[in-house]
Coordinates of C-alpha atoms and ligand atoms in Angstrom, one line a residue:
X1 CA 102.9 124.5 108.3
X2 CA 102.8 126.1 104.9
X3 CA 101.9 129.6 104.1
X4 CA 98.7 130.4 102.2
X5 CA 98.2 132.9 99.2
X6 CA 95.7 135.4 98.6
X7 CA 94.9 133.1 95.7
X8 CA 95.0 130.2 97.3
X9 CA 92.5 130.9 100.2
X10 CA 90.3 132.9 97.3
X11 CA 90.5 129.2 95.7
X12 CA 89.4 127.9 99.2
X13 CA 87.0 130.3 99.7
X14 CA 85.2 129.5 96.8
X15 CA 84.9 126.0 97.3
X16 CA 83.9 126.7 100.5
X17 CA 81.2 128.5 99.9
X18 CA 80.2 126.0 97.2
X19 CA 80.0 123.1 99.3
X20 CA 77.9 125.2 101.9
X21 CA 75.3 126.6 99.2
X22 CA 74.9 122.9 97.7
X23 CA 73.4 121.7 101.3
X24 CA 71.8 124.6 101.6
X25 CA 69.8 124.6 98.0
X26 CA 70.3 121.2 96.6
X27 CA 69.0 122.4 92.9
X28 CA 72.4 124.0 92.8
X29 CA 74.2 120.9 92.6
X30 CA 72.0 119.9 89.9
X31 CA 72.8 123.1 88.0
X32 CA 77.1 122.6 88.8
X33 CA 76.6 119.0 87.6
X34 CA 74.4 119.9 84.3
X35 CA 77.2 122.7 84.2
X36 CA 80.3 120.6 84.1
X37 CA 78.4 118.2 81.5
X38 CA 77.4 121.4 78.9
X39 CA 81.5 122.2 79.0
X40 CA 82.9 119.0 78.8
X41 CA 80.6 118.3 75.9
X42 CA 81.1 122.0 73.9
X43 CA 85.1 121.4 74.4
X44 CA 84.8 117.9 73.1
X45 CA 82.9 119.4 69.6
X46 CA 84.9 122.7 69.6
X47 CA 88.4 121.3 70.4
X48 CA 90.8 124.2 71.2
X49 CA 88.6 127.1 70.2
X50 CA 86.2 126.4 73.2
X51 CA 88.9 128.1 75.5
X52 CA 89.7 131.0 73.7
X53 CA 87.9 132.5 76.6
X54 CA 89.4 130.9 79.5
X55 CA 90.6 127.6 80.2
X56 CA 88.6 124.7 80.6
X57 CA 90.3 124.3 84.4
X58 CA 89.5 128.2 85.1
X59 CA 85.9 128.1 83.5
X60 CA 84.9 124.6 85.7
X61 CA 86.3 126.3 89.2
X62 CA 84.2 129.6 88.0
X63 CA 81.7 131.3 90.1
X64 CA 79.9 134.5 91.2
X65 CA 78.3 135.2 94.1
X66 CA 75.7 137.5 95.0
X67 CA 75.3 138.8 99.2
X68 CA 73.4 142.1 99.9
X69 CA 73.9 144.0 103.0
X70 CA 71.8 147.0 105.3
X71 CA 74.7 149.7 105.6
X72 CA 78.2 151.4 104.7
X73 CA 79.7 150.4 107.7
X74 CA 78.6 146.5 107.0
X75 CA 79.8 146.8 103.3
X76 CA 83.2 148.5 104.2
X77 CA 83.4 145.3 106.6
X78 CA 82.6 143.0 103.9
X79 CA 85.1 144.7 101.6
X80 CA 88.0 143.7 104.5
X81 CA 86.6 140.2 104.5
X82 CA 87.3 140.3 100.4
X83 CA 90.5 142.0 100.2
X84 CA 92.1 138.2 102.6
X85 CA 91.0 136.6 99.4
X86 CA 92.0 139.2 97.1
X87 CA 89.4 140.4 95.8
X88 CA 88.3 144.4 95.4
X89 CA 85.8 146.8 94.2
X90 CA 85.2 147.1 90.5
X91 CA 82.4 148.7 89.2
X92 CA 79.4 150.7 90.5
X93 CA 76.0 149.7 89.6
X94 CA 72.5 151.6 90.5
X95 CA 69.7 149.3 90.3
X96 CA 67.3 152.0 91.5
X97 CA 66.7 153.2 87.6
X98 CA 67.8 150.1 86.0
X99 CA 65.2 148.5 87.7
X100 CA 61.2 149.5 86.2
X101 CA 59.8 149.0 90.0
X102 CA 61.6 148.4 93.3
X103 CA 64.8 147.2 93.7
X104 CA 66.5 149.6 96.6
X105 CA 70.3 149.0 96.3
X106 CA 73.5 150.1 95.0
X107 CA 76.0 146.9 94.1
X108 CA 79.6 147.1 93.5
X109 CA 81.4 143.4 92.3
X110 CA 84.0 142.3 94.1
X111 CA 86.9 140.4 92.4
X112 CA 91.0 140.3 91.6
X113 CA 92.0 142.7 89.2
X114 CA 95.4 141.2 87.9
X115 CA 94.8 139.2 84.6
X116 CA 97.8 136.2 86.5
X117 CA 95.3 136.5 89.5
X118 CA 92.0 135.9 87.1
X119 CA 93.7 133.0 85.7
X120 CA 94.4 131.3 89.0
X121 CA 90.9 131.8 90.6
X122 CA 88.6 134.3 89.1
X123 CA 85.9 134.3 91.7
X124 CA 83.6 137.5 92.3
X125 CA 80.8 138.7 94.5
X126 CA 78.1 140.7 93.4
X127 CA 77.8 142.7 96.2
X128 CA 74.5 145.3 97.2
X129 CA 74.0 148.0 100.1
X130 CA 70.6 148.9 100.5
X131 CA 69.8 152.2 100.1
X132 CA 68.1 152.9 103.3
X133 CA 68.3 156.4 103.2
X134 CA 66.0 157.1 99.7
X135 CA 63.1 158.5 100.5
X136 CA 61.7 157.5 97.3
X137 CA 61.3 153.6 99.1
X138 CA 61.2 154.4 102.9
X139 CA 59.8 157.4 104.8
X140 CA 61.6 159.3 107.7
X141 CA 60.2 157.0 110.5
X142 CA 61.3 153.3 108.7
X143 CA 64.4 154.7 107.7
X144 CA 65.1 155.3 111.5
X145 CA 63.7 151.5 112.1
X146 CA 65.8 150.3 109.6
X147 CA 68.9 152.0 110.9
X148 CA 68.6 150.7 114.2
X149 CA 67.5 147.6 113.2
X150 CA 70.7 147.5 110.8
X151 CA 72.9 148.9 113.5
X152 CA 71.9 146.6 116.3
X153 CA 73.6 143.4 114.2
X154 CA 76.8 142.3 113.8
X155 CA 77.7 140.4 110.5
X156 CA 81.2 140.0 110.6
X157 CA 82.3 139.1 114.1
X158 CA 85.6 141.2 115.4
X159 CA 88.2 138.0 115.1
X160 CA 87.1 137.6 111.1
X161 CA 87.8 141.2 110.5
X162 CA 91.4 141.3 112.3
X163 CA 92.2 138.1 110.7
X164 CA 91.2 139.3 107.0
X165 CA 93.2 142.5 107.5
X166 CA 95.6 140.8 108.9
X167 CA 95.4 138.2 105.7
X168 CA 95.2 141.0 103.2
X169 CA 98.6 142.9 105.3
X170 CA 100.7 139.8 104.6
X171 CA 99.3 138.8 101.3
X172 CA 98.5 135.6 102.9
X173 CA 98.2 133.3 106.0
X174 CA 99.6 130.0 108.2
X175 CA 97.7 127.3 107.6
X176 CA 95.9 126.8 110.9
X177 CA 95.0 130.7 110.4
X178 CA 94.4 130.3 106.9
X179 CA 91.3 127.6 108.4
X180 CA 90.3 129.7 111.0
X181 CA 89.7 132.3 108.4
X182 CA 87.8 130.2 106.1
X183 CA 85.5 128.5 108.7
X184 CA 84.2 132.3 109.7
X185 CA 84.4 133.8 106.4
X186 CA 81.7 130.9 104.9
X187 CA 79.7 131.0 108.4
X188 CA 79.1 134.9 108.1
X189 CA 77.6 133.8 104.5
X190 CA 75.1 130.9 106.0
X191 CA 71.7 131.3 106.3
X192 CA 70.8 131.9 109.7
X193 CA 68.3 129.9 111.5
X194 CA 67.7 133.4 113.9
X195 CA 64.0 133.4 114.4
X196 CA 62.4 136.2 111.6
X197 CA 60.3 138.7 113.0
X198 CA 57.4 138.4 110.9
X199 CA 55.7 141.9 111.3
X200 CA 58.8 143.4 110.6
X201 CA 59.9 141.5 107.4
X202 CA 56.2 141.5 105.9
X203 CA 56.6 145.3 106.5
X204 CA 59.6 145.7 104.7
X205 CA 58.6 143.0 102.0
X206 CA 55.4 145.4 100.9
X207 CA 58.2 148.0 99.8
X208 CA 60.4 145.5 98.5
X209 CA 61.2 141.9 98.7
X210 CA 64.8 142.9 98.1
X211 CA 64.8 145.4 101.8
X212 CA 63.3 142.7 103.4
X213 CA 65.7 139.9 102.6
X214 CA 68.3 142.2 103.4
X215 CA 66.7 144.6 106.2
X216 CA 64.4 142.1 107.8
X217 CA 66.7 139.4 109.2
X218 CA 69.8 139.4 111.4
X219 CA 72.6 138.6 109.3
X220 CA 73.6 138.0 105.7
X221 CA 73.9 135.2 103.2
X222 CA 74.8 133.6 99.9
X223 CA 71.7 134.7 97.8
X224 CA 72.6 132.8 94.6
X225 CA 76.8 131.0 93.5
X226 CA 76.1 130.8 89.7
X227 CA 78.6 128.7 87.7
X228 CA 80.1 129.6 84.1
X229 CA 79.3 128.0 80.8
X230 CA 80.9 127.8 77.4
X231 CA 77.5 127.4 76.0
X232 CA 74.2 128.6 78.0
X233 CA 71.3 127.5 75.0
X234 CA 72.4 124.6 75.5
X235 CA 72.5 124.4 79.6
X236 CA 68.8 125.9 79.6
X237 CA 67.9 122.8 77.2
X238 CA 69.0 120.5 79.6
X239 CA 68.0 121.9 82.3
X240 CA 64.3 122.4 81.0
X241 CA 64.4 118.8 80.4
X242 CA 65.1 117.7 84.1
X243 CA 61.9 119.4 84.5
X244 CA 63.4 122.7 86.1
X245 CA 61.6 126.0 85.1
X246 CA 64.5 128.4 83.7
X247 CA 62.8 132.0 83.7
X248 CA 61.6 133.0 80.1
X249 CA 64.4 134.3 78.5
X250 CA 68.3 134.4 78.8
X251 CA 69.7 138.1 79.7
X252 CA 72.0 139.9 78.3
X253 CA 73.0 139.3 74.4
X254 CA 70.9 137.1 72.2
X255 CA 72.6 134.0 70.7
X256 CA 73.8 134.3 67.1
X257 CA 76.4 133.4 64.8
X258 CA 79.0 136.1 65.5
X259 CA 81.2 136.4 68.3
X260 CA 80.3 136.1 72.3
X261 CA 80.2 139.7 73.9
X262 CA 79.8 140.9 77.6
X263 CA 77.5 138.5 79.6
X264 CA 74.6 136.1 79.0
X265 CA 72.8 134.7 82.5
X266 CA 69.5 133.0 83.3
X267 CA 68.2 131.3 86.6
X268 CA 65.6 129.5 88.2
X269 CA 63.8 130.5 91.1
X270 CA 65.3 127.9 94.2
X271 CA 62.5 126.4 96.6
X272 CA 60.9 127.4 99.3
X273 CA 63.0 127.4 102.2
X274 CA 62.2 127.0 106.1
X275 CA 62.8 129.5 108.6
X276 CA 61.5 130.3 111.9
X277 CA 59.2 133.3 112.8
X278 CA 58.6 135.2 115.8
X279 CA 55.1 136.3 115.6
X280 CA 53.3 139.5 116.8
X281 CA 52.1 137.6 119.4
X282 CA 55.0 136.3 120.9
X283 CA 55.0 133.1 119.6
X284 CA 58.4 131.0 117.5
X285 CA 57.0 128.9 114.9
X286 CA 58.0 127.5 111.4
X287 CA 57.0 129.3 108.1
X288 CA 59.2 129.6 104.5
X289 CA 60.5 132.0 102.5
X290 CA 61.5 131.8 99.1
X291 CA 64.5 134.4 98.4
X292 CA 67.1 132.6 96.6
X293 CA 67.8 131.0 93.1
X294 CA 69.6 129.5 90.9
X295 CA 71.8 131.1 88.1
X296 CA 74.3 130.2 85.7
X297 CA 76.6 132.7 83.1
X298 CA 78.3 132.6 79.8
X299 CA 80.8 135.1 79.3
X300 CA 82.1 137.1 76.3
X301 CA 84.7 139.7 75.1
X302 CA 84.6 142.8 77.2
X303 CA 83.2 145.8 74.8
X304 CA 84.9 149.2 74.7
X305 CA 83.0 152.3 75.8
X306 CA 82.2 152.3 72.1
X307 CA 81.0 149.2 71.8
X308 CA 79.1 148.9 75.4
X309 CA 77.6 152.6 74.0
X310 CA 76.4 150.1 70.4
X311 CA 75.2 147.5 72.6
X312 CA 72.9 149.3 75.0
X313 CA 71.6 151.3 71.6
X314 CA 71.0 147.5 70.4
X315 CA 69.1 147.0 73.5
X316 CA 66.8 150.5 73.2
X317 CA 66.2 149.3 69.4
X318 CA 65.1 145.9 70.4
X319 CA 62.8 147.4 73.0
X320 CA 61.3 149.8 70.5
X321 CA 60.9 147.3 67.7
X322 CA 58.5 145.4 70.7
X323 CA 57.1 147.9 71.7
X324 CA 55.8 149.3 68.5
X325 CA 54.5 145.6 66.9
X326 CA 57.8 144.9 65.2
X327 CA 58.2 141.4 66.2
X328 CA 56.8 140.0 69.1
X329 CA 59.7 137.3 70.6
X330 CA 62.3 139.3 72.7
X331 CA 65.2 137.0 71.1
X332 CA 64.3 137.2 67.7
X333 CA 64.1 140.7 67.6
X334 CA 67.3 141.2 69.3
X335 CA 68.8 138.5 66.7
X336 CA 67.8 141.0 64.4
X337 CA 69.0 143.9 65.8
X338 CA 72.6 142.6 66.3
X339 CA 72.9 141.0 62.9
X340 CA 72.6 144.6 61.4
X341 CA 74.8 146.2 63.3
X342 CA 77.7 144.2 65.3
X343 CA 80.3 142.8 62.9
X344 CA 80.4 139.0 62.7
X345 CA 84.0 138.3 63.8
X346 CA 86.3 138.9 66.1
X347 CA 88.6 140.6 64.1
X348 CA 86.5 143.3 62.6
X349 CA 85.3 143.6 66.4
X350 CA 88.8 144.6 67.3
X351 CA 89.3 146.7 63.6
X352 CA 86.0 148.3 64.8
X353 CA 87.3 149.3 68.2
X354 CA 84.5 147.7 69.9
X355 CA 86.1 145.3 71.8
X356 CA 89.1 145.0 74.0
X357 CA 92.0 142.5 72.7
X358 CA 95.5 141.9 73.8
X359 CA 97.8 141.9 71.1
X360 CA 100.6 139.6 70.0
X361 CA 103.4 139.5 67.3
X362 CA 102.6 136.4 65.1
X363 CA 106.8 135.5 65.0
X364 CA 105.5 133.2 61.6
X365 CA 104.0 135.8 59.6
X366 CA 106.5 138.2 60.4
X367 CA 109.6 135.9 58.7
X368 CA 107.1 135.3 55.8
X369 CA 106.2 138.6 55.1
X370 CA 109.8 139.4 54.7
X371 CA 109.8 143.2 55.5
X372 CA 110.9 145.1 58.6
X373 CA 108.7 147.0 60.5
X374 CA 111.7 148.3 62.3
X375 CA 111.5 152.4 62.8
X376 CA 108.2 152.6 61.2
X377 CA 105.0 154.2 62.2
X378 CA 102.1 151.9 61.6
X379 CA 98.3 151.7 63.0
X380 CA 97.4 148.7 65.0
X381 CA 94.7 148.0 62.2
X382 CA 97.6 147.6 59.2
X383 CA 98.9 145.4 61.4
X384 CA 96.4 143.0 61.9
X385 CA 95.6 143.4 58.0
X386 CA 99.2 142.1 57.2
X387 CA 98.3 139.8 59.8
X388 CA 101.4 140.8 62.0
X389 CA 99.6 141.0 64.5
X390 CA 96.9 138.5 66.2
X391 CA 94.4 139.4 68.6
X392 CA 93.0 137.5 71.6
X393 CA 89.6 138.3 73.3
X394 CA 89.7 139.8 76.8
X395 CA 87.1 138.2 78.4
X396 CA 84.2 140.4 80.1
X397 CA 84.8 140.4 84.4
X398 CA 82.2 142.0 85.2
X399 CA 78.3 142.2 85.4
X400 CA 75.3 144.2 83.3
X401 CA 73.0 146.5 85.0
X402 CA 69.9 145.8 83.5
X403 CA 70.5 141.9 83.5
X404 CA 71.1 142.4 87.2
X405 CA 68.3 144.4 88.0
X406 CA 66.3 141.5 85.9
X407 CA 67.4 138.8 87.7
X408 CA 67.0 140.6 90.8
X409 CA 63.5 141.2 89.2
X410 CA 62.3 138.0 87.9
X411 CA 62.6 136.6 90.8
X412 CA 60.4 138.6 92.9
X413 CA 56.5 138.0 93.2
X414 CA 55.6 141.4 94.1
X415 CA 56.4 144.9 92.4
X416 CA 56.7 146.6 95.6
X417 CA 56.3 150.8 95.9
X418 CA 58.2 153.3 95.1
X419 CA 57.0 157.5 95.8
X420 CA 58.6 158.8 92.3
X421 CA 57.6 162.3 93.9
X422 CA 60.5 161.9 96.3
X423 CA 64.1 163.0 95.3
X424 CA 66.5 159.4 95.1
X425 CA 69.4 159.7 97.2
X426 CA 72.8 160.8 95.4
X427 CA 75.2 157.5 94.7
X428 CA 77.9 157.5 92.5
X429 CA 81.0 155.2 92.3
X430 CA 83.2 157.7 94.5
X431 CA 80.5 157.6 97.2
X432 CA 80.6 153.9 97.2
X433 CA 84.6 154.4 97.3
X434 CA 84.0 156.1 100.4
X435 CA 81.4 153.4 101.4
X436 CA 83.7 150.7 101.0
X437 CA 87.2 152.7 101.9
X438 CA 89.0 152.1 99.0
X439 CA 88.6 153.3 95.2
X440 CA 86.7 151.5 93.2
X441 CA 88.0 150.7 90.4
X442 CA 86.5 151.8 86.4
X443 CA 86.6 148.4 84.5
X444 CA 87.1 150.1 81.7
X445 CA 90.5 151.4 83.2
X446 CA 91.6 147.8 83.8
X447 CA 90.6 146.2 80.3
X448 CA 92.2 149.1 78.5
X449 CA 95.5 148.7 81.2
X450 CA 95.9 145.2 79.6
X451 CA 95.2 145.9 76.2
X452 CA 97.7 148.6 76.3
X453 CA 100.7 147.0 78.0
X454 CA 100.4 144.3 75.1
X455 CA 100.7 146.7 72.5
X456 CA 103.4 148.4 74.3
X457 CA 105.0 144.6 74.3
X458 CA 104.4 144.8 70.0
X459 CA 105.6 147.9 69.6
X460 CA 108.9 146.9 71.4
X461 CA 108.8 143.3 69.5
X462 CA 108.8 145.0 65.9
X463 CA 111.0 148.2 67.2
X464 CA 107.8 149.9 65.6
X465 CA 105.4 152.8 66.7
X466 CA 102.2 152.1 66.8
X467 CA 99.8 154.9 66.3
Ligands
LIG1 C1 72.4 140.3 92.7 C2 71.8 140.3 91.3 C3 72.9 140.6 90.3 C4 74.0 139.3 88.5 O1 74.5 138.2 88.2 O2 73.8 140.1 87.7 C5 73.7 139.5 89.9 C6 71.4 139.8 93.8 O3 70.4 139.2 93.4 O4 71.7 140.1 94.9 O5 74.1 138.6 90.7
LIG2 NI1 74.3 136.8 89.7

């Protein structure tokens, strides 16, 4: 008998999960395995450097998830079910507005928060509510369907949710309940072979394929595990030429010569999948559906307020230059846009203030430079002139709004409706801290905690204020 970790069973979970999706959409394994190939080759050309933002072990295990659910009361279960692997709220995303046409959910991402706990498994869930009650996607009378419909399933069955808590109370479990756990935690994420009701789903689908998928059937699954690469050009090469259709463009930042920021993702739309139907007349029979996909992520420094506040200017820039004949290819004109106006290195990035860097003393260039900093009162940018001072990238947890709502998008066949004349329902990130009954947390807040406490460390290192 050995006792389980939070991290360990996150590791678990993971893996889990992994082996579960791969039966379930084979093309996944394909992506994993082009995956594993595109970072063993970019570390074999770029030597150390390649894991300046992660290490080659924490990048291969590296995964998001996605799952959607109907209500608050089935995401504050799912956030018990997260919290026995150690994972919590961050971030509030409304893909209502991000979205041009119908995408009815709220998302918060699940995930640890401790930079030790990142580095031992990083896994995190994407995770939506639909937003049942906006009249602006569903009228009075479906809202009431949808409730009930909603209400009348269980999810997360009773013994999962005592075990989690119980899991998340003593930071861990025994081995054979650390299985147990496990073995209901990836169930609960299956796709269900619960015969569809077809009336109801194609109902649902004419508002949104996204309500459907999550308001039409009886329980909830994986919707899309998408791996990490260092290098994602090159993973959309490779996978174009095993004869799999990537979607047009990769989201998020355009590639270019300076350094990697927040979070570029493309995917592929998975196959058809079977599921049974109960039809209007009564009848059980076979059909598809065709609701999941593929996707894979590169990851960059995390971007200050300021810098997130440069980057979605650069994005409004590039959409205007489009949109009034400038330039015709999304990613050239982005290429464009960036090359005017984010600095080309990672150092004037951190000068700038427009990314988020720990800080350490460089012990070398202290002995050489043969002064004391001892007493003084110094900015963190002299420092890093003398060269004192190094910085290292903080890698970006998190996700994108608008590259969400796109791959949410992109994916979908149908634009669904939407009554603009209706007022949205109010959803902010201290609703969905009440939705999910705990705070969630800013990930500003948690980049800026690290940052901080390293130039705390400095400060203490050189005897020096920093200002
Ligand atoms: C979630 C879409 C968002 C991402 O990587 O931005 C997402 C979903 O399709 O449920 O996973
Ligand atoms: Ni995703």
């Amino acid at each position: 008998m050995s006792f389980q970790q939070l991290w360990q069973l996150r590791a678990r979970f993971a893996l889990s999960l992994s082996e579960m999706y791969g039966t379930e959409v084979p093309a996944y394994n394909t992506l994993v395995d082009v995956s594993t190939e595109v970072n063993r080759d970019f570390l074999k050309a770029e030597g150390a450097d390649a894991e300046r933002l992660g290490s080659i072990e924490r990048v291969t295990a590296e995964r998001h998830g996605a799952i959607r659910v109907g209500s608050p009361e089935e995401m504050s279960q799912v956030a018990r079910v997260f919290a026995a692997f150690g994972m919590y709220p961050v971030g509030f995303y409304d893909l209502r507005d991000a979205a041009k046409s119908s995408v009815p959910v709220v998302s918060t991402a699940f995930r640890p928060i401790d930079k030790e706990e990142l580095a031992k498994n990083p896994f995190r869930v994407f995770t939506s509510m639909l937003a049942a009650d906006d009249p602006r996607f569903f009228d009075a009378d479906l809202q009431k369907r949808l409730r009930e419909f909603i209400n009348n399933r269980t999810l997360f069955p009773q013994e999962l949710l005592e075990l989690a808590d119980k899991a998340a109370a003593n930071k861990g479990l025994e081995d054979a309940e650390a299985d147990r756990l496990l073995e209901m935690a990836t169930a609960s994420f299956e796709l269900s072979d619960d015969p569809v009701d077809y009336a109801w789903y194609k109902e649902l689908e004419a508002i949104s394929a996204v309500a459907a998928d999550i308001g039409g059937v009886t329980s909830t699954h994986i919707n899309h595990l998408t791996p990490r690469v260092l290098d994602i050009d090159d993973l959309y090469r490779r996978m174009e030429e095993r004869g799999i259709t990537m979607i047009d463009e990769v989201q998020g930042p355009p590639a270019w010569e300076g350094p990697d920021v927040l979070l570029r993702q493309t995917s592929f739309r998975a196959l058809d999948e079977k599921r049974v139907f109960r039809f209007e007349d009564g009848t059980v029979g076979p059909g598809e559906l065709r609701v999941r996909f593929g996707e894979v992520e590169q990851r960059g420094i995390a971007l200050t307020p300021k810098g997130r506040d440069l980057y979605d200017k650069m994005v409004v820039e590039t959409d205007y230059r489009l949109s009034s004949g400038q330039g015709s290819v999304r990613t050239e004109v982005a290429q464009q846009v960036w090359a005017e106006n984010l600095p080309r290195t990672e150092k004037e990035l951190a000068l700038a203030g427009l990314g988020f860097f720990t800080y350490t003393v460089n012990q070398q260039a202290l002995a050489n430079a043969g002064e004391t900093y001892s007493g003084r009162r110094l900015t963190l940018a002299e420092l890093i002139e003398a060269e004192v001072v190094t910085a290292h990238p903080i890698v970006y947890e998190d996700f994108l709004p608008r590259s969400a709502a796109g791959i949410f998008q992109s994916n979908l066949t149908d634009k669904g409706s939407r009554d603009d004349a209706q007022q949205g329902t109010d959803y902010d990130i201290t609703v969905m801290s009440e939705i999910v009954g705990r705070e969630v947390a800013d990930p500003y807040a948690l980049y800026e905690v690290q940052q901080n406490e390293s130039i705390a460390l400095v400060e203490k290192q050189l005897g020096a204020t920093i200002t």
